[in-house]
Coordinates of C-alpha atoms and ligand atoms in Angstrom, one line a residue:
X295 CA 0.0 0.0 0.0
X296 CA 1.7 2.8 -1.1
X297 CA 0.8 6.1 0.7
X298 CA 2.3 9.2 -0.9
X299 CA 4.1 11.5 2.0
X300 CA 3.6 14.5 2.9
X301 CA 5.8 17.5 2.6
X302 CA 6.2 20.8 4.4
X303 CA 5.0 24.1 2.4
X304 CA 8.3 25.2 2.2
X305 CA 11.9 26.1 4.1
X306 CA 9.6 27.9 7.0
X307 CA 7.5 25.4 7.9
X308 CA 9.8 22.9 7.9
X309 CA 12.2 25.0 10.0
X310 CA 9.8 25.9 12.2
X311 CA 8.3 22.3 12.5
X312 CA 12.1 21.0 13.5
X313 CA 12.8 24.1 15.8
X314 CA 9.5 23.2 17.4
X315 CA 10.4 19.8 17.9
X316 CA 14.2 20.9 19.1
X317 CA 12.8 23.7 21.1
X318 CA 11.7 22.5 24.5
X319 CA 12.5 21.8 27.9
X320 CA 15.7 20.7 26.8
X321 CA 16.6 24.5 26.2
X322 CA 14.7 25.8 29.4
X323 CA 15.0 23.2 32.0
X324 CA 18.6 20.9 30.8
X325 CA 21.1 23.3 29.5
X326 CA 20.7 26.0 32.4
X327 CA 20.9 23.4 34.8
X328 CA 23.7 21.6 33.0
X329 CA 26.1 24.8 32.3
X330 CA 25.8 25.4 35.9
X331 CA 27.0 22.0 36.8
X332 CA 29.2 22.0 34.4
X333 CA 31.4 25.1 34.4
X334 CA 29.3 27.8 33.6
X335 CA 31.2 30.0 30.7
X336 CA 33.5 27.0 30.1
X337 CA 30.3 24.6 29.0
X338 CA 28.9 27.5 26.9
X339 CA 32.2 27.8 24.7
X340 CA 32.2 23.6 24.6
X341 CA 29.0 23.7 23.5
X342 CA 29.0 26.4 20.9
X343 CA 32.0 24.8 19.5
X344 CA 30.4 21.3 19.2
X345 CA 27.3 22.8 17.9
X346 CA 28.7 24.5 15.2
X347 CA 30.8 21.6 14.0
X348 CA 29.2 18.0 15.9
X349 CA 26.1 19.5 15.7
X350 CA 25.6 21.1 12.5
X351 CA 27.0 17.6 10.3
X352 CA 24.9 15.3 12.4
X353 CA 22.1 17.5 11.7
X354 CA 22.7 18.1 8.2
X355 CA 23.3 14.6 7.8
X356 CA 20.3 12.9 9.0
X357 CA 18.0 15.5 7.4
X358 CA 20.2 14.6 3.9
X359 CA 19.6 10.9 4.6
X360 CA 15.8 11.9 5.3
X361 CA 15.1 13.6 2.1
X362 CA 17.1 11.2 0.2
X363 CA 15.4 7.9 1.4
X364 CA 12.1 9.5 2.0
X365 CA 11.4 7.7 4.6
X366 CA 11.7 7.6 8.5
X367 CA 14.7 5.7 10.7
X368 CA 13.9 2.8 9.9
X369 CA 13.2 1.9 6.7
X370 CA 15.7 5.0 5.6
X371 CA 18.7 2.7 7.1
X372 CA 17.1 -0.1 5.6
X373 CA 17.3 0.9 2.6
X374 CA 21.0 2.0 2.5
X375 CA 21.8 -1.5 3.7
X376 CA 19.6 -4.4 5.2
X377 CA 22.0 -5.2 7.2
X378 CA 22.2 -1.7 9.2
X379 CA 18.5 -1.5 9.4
X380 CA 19.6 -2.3 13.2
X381 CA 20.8 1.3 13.7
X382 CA 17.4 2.6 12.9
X383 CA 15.9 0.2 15.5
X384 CA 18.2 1.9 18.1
X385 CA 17.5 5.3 17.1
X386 CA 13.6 4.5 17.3
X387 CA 13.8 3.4 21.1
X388 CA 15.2 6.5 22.3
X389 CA 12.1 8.7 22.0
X390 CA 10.5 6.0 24.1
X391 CA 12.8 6.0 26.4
X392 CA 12.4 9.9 26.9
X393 CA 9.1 10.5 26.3
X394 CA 8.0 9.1 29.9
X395 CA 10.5 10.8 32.2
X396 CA 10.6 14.4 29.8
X397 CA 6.4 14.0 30.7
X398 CA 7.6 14.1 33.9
X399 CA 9.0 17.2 33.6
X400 CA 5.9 18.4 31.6
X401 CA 3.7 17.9 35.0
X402 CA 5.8 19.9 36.8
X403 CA 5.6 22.7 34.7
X404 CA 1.6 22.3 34.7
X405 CA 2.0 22.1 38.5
X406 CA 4.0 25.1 38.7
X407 CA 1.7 27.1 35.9
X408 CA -1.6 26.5 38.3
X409 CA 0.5 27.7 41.4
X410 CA 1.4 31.0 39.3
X411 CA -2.2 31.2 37.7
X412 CA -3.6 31.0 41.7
X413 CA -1.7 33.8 42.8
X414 CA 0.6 31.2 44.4
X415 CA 4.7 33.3 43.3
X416 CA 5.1 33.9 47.1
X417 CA 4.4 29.9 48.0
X418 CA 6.3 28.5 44.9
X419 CA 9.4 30.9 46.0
X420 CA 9.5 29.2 49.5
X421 CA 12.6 27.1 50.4
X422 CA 11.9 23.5 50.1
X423 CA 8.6 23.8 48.0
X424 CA 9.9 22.3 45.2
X425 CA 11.2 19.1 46.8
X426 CA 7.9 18.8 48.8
X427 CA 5.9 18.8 45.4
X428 CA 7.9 15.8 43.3
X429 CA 9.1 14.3 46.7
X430 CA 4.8 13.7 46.9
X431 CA 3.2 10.8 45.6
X432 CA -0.3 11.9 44.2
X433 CA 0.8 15.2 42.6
X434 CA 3.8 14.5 40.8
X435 CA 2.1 11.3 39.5
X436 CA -1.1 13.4 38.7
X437 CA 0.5 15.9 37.1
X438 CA 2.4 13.6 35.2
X439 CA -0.6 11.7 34.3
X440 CA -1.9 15.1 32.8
X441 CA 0.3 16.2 31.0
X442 CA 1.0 12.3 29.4
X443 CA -2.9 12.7 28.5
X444 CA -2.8 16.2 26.9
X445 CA 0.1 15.1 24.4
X446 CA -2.0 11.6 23.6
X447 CA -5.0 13.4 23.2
X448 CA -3.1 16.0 21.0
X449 CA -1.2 13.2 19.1
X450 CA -4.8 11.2 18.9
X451 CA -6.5 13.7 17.3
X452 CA -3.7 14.8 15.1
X453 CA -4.3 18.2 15.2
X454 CA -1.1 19.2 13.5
X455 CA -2.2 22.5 11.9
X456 CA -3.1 23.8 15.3
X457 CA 0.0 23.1 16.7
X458 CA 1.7 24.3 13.9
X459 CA -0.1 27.7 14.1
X460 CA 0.0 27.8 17.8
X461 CA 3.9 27.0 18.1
X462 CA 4.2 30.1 15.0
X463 CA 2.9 32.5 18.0
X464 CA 4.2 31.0 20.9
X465 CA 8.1 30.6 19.6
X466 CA 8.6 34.5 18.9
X467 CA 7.1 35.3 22.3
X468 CA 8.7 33.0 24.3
X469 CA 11.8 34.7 23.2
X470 CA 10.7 37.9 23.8
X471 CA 9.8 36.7 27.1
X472 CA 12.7 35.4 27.8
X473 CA 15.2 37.9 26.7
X474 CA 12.6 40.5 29.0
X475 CA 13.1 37.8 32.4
X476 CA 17.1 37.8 31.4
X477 CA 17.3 41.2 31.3
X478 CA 15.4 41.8 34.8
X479 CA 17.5 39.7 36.1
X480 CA 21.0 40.7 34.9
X481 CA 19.8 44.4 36.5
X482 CA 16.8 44.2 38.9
X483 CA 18.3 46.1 42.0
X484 CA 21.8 44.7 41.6
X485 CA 22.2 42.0 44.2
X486 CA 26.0 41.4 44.1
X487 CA 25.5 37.5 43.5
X488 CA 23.9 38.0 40.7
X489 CA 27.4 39.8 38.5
X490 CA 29.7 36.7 40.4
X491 CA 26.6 34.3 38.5
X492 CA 26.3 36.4 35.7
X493 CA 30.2 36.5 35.5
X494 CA 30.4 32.9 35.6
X495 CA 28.4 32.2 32.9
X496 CA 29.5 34.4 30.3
X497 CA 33.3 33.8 31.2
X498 CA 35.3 30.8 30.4
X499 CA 37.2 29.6 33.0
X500 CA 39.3 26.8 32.1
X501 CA 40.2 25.5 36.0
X502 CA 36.2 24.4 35.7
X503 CA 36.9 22.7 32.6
X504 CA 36.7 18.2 33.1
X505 CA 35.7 15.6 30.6
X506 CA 32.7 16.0 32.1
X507 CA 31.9 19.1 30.4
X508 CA 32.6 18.2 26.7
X509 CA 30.0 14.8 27.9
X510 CA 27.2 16.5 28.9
X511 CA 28.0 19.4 26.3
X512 CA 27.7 16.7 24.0
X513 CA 24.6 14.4 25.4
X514 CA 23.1 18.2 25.5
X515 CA 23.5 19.0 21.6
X516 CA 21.7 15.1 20.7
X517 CA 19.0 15.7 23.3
X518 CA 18.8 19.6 22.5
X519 CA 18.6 18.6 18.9
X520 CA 16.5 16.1 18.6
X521 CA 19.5 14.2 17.0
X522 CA 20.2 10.3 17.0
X523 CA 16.8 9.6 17.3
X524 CA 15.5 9.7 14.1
X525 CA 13.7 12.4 13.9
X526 CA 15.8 14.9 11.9
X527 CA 15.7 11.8 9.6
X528 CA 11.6 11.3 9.6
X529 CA 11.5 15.6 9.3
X530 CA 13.8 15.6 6.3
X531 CA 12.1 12.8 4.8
X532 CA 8.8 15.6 4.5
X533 CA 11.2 18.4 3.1
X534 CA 11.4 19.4 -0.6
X535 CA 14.3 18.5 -2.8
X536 CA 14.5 23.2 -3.6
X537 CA 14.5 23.7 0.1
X538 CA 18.1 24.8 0.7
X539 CA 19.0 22.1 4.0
X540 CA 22.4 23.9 4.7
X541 CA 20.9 27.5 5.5
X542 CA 17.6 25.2 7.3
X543 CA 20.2 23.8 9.3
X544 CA 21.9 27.1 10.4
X545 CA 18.9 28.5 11.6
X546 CA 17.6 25.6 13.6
X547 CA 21.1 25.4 15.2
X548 CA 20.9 29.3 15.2
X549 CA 17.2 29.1 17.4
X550 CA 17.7 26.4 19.5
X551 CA 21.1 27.7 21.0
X552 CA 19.6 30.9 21.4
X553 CA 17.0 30.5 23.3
X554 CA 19.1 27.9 25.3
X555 CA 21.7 31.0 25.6
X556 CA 18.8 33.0 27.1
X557 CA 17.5 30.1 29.5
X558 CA 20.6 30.1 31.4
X559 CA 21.2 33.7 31.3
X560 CA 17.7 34.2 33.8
X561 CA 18.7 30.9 35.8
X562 CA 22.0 30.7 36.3
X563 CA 23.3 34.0 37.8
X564 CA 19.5 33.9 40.3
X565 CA 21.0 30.4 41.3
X566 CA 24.2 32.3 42.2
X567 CA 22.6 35.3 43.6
X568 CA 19.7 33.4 45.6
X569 CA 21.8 30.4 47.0
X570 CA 25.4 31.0 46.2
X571 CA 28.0 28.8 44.4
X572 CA 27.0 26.0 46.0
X573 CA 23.5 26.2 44.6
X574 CA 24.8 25.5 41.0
X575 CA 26.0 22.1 41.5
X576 CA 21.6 21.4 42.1
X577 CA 20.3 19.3 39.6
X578 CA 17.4 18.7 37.7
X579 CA 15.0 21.3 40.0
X580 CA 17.1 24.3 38.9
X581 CA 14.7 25.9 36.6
X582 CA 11.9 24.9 39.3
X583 CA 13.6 26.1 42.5
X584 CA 14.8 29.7 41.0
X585 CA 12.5 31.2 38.7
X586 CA 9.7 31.7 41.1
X587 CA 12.1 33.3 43.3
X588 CA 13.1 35.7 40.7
X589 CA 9.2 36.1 40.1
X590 CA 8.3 36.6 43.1
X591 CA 10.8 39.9 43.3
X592 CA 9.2 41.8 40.9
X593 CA 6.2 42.0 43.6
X594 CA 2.9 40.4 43.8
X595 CA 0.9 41.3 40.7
X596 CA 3.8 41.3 38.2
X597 CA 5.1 38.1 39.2
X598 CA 2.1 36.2 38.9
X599 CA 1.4 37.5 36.1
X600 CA 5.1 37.2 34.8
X601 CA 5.3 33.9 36.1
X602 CA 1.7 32.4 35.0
X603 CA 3.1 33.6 30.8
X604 CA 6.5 32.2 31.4
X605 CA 5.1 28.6 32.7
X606 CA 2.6 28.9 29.5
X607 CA 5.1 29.6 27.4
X608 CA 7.5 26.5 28.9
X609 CA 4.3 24.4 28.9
X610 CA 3.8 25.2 24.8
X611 CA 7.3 24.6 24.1
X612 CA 7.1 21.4 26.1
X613 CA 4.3 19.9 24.4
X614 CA 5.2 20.6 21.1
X615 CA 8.4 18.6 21.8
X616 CA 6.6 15.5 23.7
X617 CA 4.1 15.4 20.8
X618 CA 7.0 14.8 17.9
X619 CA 8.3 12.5 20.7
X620 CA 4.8 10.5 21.0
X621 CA 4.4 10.5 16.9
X622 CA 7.5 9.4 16.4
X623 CA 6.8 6.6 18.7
X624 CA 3.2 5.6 17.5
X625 CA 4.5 6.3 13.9
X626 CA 6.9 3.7 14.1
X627 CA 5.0 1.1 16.0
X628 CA 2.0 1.4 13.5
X629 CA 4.0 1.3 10.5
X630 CA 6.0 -2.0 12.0
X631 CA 2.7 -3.8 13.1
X632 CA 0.5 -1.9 10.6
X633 CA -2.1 -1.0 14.2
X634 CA -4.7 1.5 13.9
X635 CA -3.5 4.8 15.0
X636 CA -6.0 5.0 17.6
X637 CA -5.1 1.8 19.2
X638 CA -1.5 2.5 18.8
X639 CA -1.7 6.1 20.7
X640 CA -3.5 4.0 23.6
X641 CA -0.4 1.3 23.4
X642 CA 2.1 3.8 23.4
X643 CA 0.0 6.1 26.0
X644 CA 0.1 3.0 28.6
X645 CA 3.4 2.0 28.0
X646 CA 4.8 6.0 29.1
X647 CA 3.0 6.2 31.7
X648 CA 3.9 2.7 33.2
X649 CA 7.9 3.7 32.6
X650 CA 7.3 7.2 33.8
X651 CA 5.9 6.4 37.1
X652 CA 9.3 5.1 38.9
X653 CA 10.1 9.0 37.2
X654 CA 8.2 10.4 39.1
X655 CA 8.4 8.3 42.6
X656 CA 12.0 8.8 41.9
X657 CA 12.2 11.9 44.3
X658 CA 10.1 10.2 46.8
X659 CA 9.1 7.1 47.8
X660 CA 11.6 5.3 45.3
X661 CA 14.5 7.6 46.0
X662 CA 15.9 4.6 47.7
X663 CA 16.4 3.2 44.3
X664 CA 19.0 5.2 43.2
X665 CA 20.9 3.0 40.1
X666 CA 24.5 4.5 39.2
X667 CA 23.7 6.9 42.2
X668 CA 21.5 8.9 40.3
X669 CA 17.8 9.4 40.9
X670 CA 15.7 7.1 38.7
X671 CA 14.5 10.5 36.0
X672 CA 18.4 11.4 36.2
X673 CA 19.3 7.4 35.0
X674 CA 16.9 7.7 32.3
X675 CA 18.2 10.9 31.1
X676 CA 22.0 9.8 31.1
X677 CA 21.0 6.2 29.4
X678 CA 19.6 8.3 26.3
X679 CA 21.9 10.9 26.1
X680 CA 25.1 10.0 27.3
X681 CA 24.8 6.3 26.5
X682 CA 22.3 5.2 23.9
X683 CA 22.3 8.9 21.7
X684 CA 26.1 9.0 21.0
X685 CA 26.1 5.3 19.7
X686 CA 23.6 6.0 16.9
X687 CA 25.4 9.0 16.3
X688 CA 28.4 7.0 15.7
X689 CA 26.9 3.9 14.0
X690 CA 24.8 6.8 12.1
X691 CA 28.7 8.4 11.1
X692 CA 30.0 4.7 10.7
X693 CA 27.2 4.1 7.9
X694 CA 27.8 7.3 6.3
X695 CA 31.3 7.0 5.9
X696 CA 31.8 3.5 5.1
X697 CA 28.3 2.3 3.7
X698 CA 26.8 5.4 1.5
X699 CA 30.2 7.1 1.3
X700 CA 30.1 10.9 2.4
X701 CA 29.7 11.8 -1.4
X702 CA 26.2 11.2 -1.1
X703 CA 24.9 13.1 1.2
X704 CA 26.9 16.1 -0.2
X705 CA 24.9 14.9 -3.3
X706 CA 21.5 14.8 -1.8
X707 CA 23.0 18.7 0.2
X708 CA 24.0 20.0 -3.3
X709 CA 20.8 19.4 -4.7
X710 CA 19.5 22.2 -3.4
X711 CA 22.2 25.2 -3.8
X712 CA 25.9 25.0 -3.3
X713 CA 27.0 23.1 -0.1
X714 CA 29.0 26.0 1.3
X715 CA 30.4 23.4 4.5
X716 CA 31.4 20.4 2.1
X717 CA 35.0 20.8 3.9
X718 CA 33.8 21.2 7.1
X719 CA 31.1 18.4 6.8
X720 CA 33.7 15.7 5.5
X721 CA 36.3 16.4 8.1
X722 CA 33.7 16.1 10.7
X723 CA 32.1 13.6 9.4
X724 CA 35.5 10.9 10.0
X725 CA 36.5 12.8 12.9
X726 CA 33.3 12.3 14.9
X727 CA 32.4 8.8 15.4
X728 CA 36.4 8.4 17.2
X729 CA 35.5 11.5 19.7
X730 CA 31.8 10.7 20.2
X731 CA 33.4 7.1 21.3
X732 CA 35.8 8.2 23.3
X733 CA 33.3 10.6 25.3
X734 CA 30.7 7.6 25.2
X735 CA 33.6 5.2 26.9
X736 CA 34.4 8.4 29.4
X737 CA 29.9 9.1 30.4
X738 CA 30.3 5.3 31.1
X739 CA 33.4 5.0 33.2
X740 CA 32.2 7.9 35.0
X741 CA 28.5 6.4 36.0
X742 CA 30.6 3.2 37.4
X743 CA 32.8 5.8 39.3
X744 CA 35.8 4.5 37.5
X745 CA 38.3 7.9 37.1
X746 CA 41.4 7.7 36.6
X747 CA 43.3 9.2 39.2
X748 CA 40.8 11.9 39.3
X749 CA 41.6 12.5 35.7
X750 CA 37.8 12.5 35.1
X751 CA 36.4 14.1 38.5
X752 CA 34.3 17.0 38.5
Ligands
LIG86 N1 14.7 18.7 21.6 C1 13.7 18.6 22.7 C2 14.1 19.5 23.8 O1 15.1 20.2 23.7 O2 13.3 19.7 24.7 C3 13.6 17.2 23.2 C4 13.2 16.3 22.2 C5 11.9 16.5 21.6 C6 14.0 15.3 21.8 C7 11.6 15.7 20.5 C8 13.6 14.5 20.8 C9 12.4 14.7 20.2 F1 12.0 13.9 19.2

């Protein structure tokens, strides 16, 4: 049964399609909370540098193999060669794998959206609220639950050109938003914290440099992305042969490190400011624990109000993302066991919210089950991107290099205006799949605690 595919408009839908899939709590939530675990300045320059080289040819690469194939993961690398049809197997897993704990995530920004909404800033600014709400059973799981249903109901009813419009409105203002909270915070009344936060931020200090930063710079870029997971493949496979894929690139690298940039601009120097140097080590709460303090500043009525957009707009940006997780997901599973869609979204509904639940007890009553040390969201989190993500990537490099031969995705690039990167893009291309294993064999030494005479410590 053939089924002819469908194709974006043209370059700004499908730019603003993949931005809206890379844009998400990955930029709001992960990177602040990573650059301040990570050496501030230091992890910005690592990951601007791997973004603009890593980045950028992974991305261009799976959206080349996309529009080339036509088709998603799977059957695209099954089509280059039976044999590495496997590599589009592991790429499809990881969206299932994130899609429970990132809903998670999604709950707590429902959660902390009703708290603003209810006049709550001053309550959600307390000390120890945070950890009280996800260390709870029935809200973290409810809110979890909710925001599992809203993207199933969304993904069930397929209403992609409402997303599409809403995301069109929502993207620009986020960022407007966001630059707005940045700016209060880099000068509202000039707490002396802040510039030392601020400072550390901007500033590369190399003493804060450790493996550590160029792996989670790294793990960051797949998961910011939406690299080795197939989806930059399934996107491309939609996009026009005339729709130039190196300047599409650019600008979705471009957006998504932007508002990434401006995510940790408003968190981390408020971490720094509101509980010192100490505070930036936190984890995954950052975004959760100092907003509403920074909220709550700007007095009563503002920071509600403040406070109840900015949760929106995170909320919007978060759903768009879970939703290209979800179809991915139900996409592939329909297509491999030819399911109605409807019973496929329930499948794939159940299944997330049976592997999100230890999630979201894992900052409560499971937080005795701690694997690696980490909390249970935290071990999901570093299986896909530390783990799982960098060995598509390099399987992904592996089969361009040595199956297809780079040639051909300059090819499929050049079909659509001069590739202006070909150098840069078959360098990188050779050189990546030896770093990305070398940082994969360092994320995994590190979770066993294995470090080299302290070679690897943070
Ligand atoms: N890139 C998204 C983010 O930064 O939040 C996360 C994500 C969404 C990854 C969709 C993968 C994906 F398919």
């Amino acid at each position: 049964m053939e089924k002819k595919r469908s194709s974006f408009t043209g370059k700004l839908g499908f730019v603003l399609a993949a931005a809206g899939s890379a844009v998400g709590l990955g930029n709001l939530w992960r990177f602040p909370y990573l650059a301040a675990r990570h050496g501030g300045g230091i992890f910005l320059l690592v990951y601007l540098i791997l973004s603009v080289t890593f980045g950028f040819t992974l991305m261009i690469t799976e959206i080349a193999i996309g529009r080339k194939t036509g088709l998603s993961a799977i059957g695209a690398f099954q089509s280059i060669r039976k044999k590495w049809s496997f590599v589009g197997y592991i790429a499809a897993i990881v969206p299932a794998l994130i899609l429970p704990y990132y809903s998670v995530i999604g709950g707590w920004v429902i959660k902390y959206l009703t708290v603003f909404v209810t006049g709550g800033a001053g309550t959600a600014a307390n000390d120890g609220y945070f950890e009280g709400f996800i260390g709870s059973t029935g809200q973290s799981l409810l809110f979890f639950a909710v925001f599992m249903g809203i993207t199933a109901v969304v993904v069930l009813f397929g209403v992609e050109k409402g997303v599409e419009k809403v995301s069109k409105l929502m993207m620009p203002v986020l960022a407007i938003l966001s630059v707005g909270i940045a700016a209060f915070v880099c000068i509202s009344n000039g707490v002396q914290g802040k510039w030392e936060g601020i400072l550390y931020y901007l500033k590369p200090d190399f003493s804060n440099f450790s493996i550590m930063t160029v792996v989670a710079a790294m793990g960051q870029l797949f998961y910011s992305m939406s690299l080795a997971m197939g989806i930059m493949i399934t996107y491309g496979s939609y996009m026009k042969k005339d729709v130039s894929l190196e300047s599409s690139a650019h600008q979705i690298e471009f957006f998504d490190m932007g508002i990434a940039f401006l995510a940790g601009l408003m968190i981390v120097p408020s971490v720094v400011s509101y509980s010192g140097i100490e505070g930036l080590g936190k984890g995954p709460g950052l975004m959760f624990v100092t907003l509403p303090k920074v909220f709550n500043e700007m007095g009563p009525v503002l920071g509600n109000i403040i406070g109840a957009v900015f949760f929106v707009l995170v909320f919007f940006a978060a759903l768009t993302s879970s939703i290209s997780l979800m179809e991915t997901v139900v996409s592939i599973i329909q297509d491999k066991f030819r399911i109605e869609r409807r019973v496929t979204c329930i499948i794939v509904l159940c299944g997330a919210l049976a592997l999100g639940i230890p999630s979201a007890l894992g900052f409560g009553v499971w937080s005795g089950f701690a694997p690696l040390g980490m909390d249970i969201l935290s071990f999901f989190d570093f299986l896909t991107n530390s783990v799982m993500m960098p060995i598509v990537a390099i399987l992904t490099c592996i089969v361009v290099c040595w199956v297809m031969k780079p040639k051909a995705v300059v090819e499929e690039i050049s079909a659509s205006g001069k590739f202006k990167q070909e150098k840069l893009f078959r360098v990188m291309i050779y050189v990546a799949p030896v770093l990305l294993l070398a940082i994969l064999a360092f994320a995994v030494f590190e979770a066993f605690g294995i470090t080299f005479g302290g070679f690897l410590k943070f």
